[in-house]
């Protein structure tokens, strides 16, 4: 908590507290709330998904603890120059709590692979839809 407060103070000092305050005053509270809720839901779904992978690897961990580990990971992802730090942090937290560091690390690698495959699949689907749209446009223009 103290680290977060210190980080916010440094950001406020570097950017200027007045500029940050003006930006927040100009923000629509409904959009801020929508963003916060969406982030929390996405992290909860990620924690549940990770719990499924952990169970498949023979590791039991409560979804609440996984959610907390995701929050810690998000902090490190935002502070460090890459998102690997967040994976290491959450892996360390849950790995030491369950005594299954290797299995937990394996689920994080698996989770990353699944996410990569899903993204690639989405990319291919979008490309196919784009090509179909282009073909239809060309046929309709003739």
mmCIF file of C-alpha atoms in Angstrom, residues 2-139:
data_model
loop_
_atom_site.group_PDB
_atom_site.id
_atom_site.type_symbol
_atom_site.label_atom_id
_atom_site.label_comp_id
_atom_site.label_asym_id
_atom_site.label_seq_id
_atom_site.Cartn_x
_atom_site.Cartn_y
_atom_site.Cartn_z
ATOM 1 C CA UNK A 2 2.823 2.375 0.855
ATOM 2 C CA UNK A 3 4.554 1.488 -2.415
ATOM 3 C CA UNK A 4 1.414 2.340 -4.373
ATOM 4 C CA UNK A 5 1.034 5.643 -2.553
ATOM 5 C CA UNK A 6 4.681 6.479 -3.231
ATOM 6 C CA UNK A 7 4.282 5.577 -6.899
ATOM 7 C CA UNK A 8 1.174 7.757 -7.206
ATOM 8 C CA UNK A 9 3.015 10.626 -5.505
ATOM 9 C CA UNK A 10 5.919 10.347 -7.956
ATOM 10 C CA UNK A 11 3.527 10.266 -10.918
ATOM 11 C CA UNK A 12 1.679 13.288 -9.540
ATOM 12 C CA UNK A 13 4.940 15.163 -9.040
ATOM 13 C CA UNK A 14 6.265 14.302 -12.528
ATOM 14 C CA UNK A 15 3.032 15.032 -14.403
ATOM 15 C CA UNK A 16 1.755 17.795 -12.207
ATOM 16 C CA UNK A 17 -1.068 17.213 -9.765
ATOM 17 C CA UNK A 18 -3.100 20.023 -11.343
ATOM 18 C CA UNK A 19 -2.977 18.382 -14.770
ATOM 19 C CA UNK A 20 -4.040 15.022 -13.341
ATOM 20 C CA UNK A 21 -6.843 16.663 -11.359
ATOM 21 C CA UNK A 22 -8.081 18.513 -14.440
ATOM 22 C CA UNK A 23 -8.130 15.269 -16.441
ATOM 23 C CA UNK A 24 -10.086 13.464 -13.725
ATOM 24 C CA UNK A 25 -12.563 16.338 -13.365
ATOM 25 C CA UNK A 26 -13.169 16.229 -17.119
ATOM 26 C CA UNK A 27 -13.728 12.470 -17.140
ATOM 27 C CA UNK A 28 -17.219 11.024 -17.316
ATOM 28 C CA UNK A 29 -17.820 9.090 -14.050
ATOM 29 C CA UNK A 30 -19.939 6.519 -15.892
ATOM 30 C CA UNK A 31 -17.036 5.648 -18.206
ATOM 31 C CA UNK A 32 -14.631 5.462 -15.256
ATOM 32 C CA UNK A 33 -17.022 3.101 -13.472
ATOM 33 C CA UNK A 34 -17.547 1.025 -16.625
ATOM 34 C CA UNK A 35 -13.784 0.708 -17.059
ATOM 35 C CA UNK A 36 -13.281 -0.329 -13.432
ATOM 36 C CA UNK A 37 -16.097 -2.908 -13.550
ATOM 37 C CA UNK A 38 -14.867 -4.328 -16.852
ATOM 38 C CA UNK A 39 -11.345 -4.672 -15.464
ATOM 39 C CA UNK A 40 -12.562 -6.422 -12.309
ATOM 40 C CA UNK A 41 -14.756 -8.824 -14.297
ATOM 41 C CA UNK A 42 -11.901 -9.601 -16.701
ATOM 42 C CA UNK A 43 -9.547 -10.336 -13.792
ATOM 43 C CA UNK A 44 -12.186 -12.526 -12.096
ATOM 44 C CA UNK A 45 -12.689 -14.522 -15.290
ATOM 45 C CA UNK A 46 -8.909 -14.868 -15.657
ATOM 46 C CA UNK A 47 -8.627 -16.119 -12.070
ATOM 47 C CA UNK A 48 -11.377 -18.676 -12.683
ATOM 48 C CA UNK A 49 -9.722 -19.804 -15.929
ATOM 49 C CA UNK A 50 -6.403 -20.182 -14.113
ATOM 50 C CA UNK A 51 -8.129 -22.199 -11.395
ATOM 51 C CA UNK A 52 -9.354 -24.631 -14.063
ATOM 52 C CA UNK A 53 -5.823 -25.029 -15.411
ATOM 53 C CA UNK A 54 -4.435 -25.498 -11.912
ATOM 54 C CA UNK A 55 -7.007 -28.196 -11.133
ATOM 55 C CA UNK A 56 -6.085 -29.986 -14.339
ATOM 56 C CA UNK A 57 -2.466 -29.898 -13.121
ATOM 57 C CA UNK A 58 -3.491 -31.292 -9.727
ATOM 58 C CA UNK A 59 -3.139 -28.035 -7.796
ATOM 59 C CA UNK A 60 -5.990 -26.713 -5.635
ATOM 60 C CA UNK A 61 -6.181 -22.980 -5.010
ATOM 61 C CA UNK A 62 -9.171 -20.810 -4.064
ATOM 62 C CA UNK A 63 -10.356 -18.431 -6.771
ATOM 63 C CA UNK A 64 -10.162 -15.521 -4.308
ATOM 64 C CA UNK A 65 -6.459 -16.114 -3.771
ATOM 65 C CA UNK A 66 -5.936 -16.378 -7.519
ATOM 66 C CA UNK A 67 -7.797 -13.090 -8.004
ATOM 67 C CA UNK A 68 -5.511 -11.431 -5.452
ATOM 68 C CA UNK A 69 -2.473 -12.876 -7.238
ATOM 69 C CA UNK A 70 -3.791 -11.451 -10.508
ATOM 70 C CA UNK A 71 -4.091 -8.011 -8.876
ATOM 71 C CA UNK A 72 -0.478 -8.225 -7.708
ATOM 72 C CA UNK A 73 0.517 -9.367 -11.190
ATOM 73 C CA UNK A 74 -1.318 -6.405 -12.731
ATOM 74 C CA UNK A 75 0.628 -4.067 -10.479
ATOM 75 C CA UNK A 76 3.940 -5.524 -11.636
ATOM 76 C CA UNK A 77 2.806 -5.519 -15.275
ATOM 77 C CA UNK A 78 2.091 -1.793 -14.974
ATOM 78 C CA UNK A 79 5.340 -0.943 -13.171
ATOM 79 C CA UNK A 80 7.849 -3.180 -14.950
ATOM 80 C CA UNK A 81 8.715 -2.804 -18.640
ATOM 81 C CA UNK A 82 7.160 -6.145 -19.629
ATOM 82 C CA UNK A 83 4.263 -8.336 -18.550
ATOM 83 C CA UNK A 84 6.538 -11.211 -17.571
ATOM 84 C CA UNK A 85 7.064 -9.647 -14.138
ATOM 85 C CA UNK A 86 3.370 -10.002 -13.354
ATOM 86 C CA UNK A 87 3.409 -13.665 -14.343
ATOM 87 C CA UNK A 88 6.460 -14.276 -12.155
ATOM 88 C CA UNK A 89 4.861 -12.462 -9.210
ATOM 89 C CA UNK A 90 1.561 -14.322 -9.352
ATOM 90 C CA UNK A 91 3.342 -17.610 -10.011
ATOM 91 C CA UNK A 92 5.551 -17.071 -6.984
ATOM 92 C CA UNK A 93 2.598 -16.181 -4.745
ATOM 93 C CA UNK A 94 0.484 -19.188 -5.687
ATOM 94 C CA UNK A 95 3.429 -21.538 -6.148
ATOM 95 C CA UNK A 96 4.727 -20.938 -2.641
ATOM 96 C CA UNK A 97 1.219 -20.982 -1.145
ATOM 97 C CA UNK A 98 0.433 -24.369 -2.684
ATOM 98 C CA UNK A 99 3.933 -25.864 -2.571
ATOM 99 C CA UNK A 100 3.711 -26.622 -6.298
ATOM 100 C CA UNK A 101 5.942 -24.003 -7.904
ATOM 101 C CA UNK A 102 6.739 -26.072 -11.020
ATOM 102 C CA UNK A 103 3.115 -27.014 -11.698
ATOM 103 C CA UNK A 104 1.948 -23.439 -11.164
ATOM 104 C CA UNK A 105 4.642 -22.166 -13.540
ATOM 105 C CA UNK A 106 3.525 -24.759 -16.078
ATOM 106 C CA UNK A 107 -0.064 -23.522 -15.909
ATOM 107 C CA UNK A 108 1.087 -19.953 -16.517
ATOM 108 C CA UNK A 109 3.045 -21.055 -19.583
ATOM 109 C CA UNK A 110 0.014 -23.066 -20.715
ATOM 110 C CA UNK A 111 -2.252 -20.096 -20.151
ATOM 111 C CA UNK A 112 0.017 -17.914 -22.302
ATOM 112 C CA UNK A 113 0.061 -20.532 -25.061
ATOM 113 C CA UNK A 114 -3.731 -20.844 -25.022
ATOM 114 C CA UNK A 115 -4.097 -17.049 -25.158
ATOM 115 C CA UNK A 116 -1.675 -16.900 -28.086
ATOM 116 C CA UNK A 117 -3.576 -19.591 -29.968
ATOM 117 C CA UNK A 118 -6.891 -17.844 -29.300
ATOM 118 C CA UNK A 119 -5.481 -14.557 -30.573
ATOM 119 C CA UNK A 120 -4.109 -16.236 -33.691
ATOM 120 C CA UNK A 121 -7.468 -17.934 -34.290
ATOM 121 C CA UNK A 122 -9.246 -14.602 -33.946
ATOM 122 C CA UNK A 123 -6.780 -13.076 -36.377
ATOM 123 C CA UNK A 124 -7.486 -15.768 -38.968
ATOM 124 C CA UNK A 125 -11.246 -15.407 -38.515
ATOM 125 C CA UNK A 126 -11.010 -11.644 -39.008
ATOM 126 C CA UNK A 127 -8.859 -12.121 -42.088
ATOM 127 C CA UNK A 128 -11.366 -14.553 -43.614
ATOM 128 C CA UNK A 129 -14.257 -12.201 -42.888
ATOM 129 C CA UNK A 130 -12.329 -9.329 -44.405
ATOM 130 C CA UNK A 131 -11.623 -11.327 -47.567
ATOM 131 C CA UNK A 132 -15.265 -12.366 -47.867
ATOM 132 C CA UNK A 133 -16.321 -8.748 -47.470
ATOM 133 C CA UNK A 134 -13.845 -7.658 -50.145
ATOM 134 C CA UNK A 135 -15.036 -10.349 -52.576
ATOM 135 C CA UNK A 136 -18.684 -9.367 -52.005
ATOM 136 C CA UNK A 137 -17.863 -5.693 -52.585
ATOM 137 C CA UNK A 138 -16.031 -6.511 -55.810
ATOM 138 C CA UNK A 139 -18.896 -8.670 -57.068
#
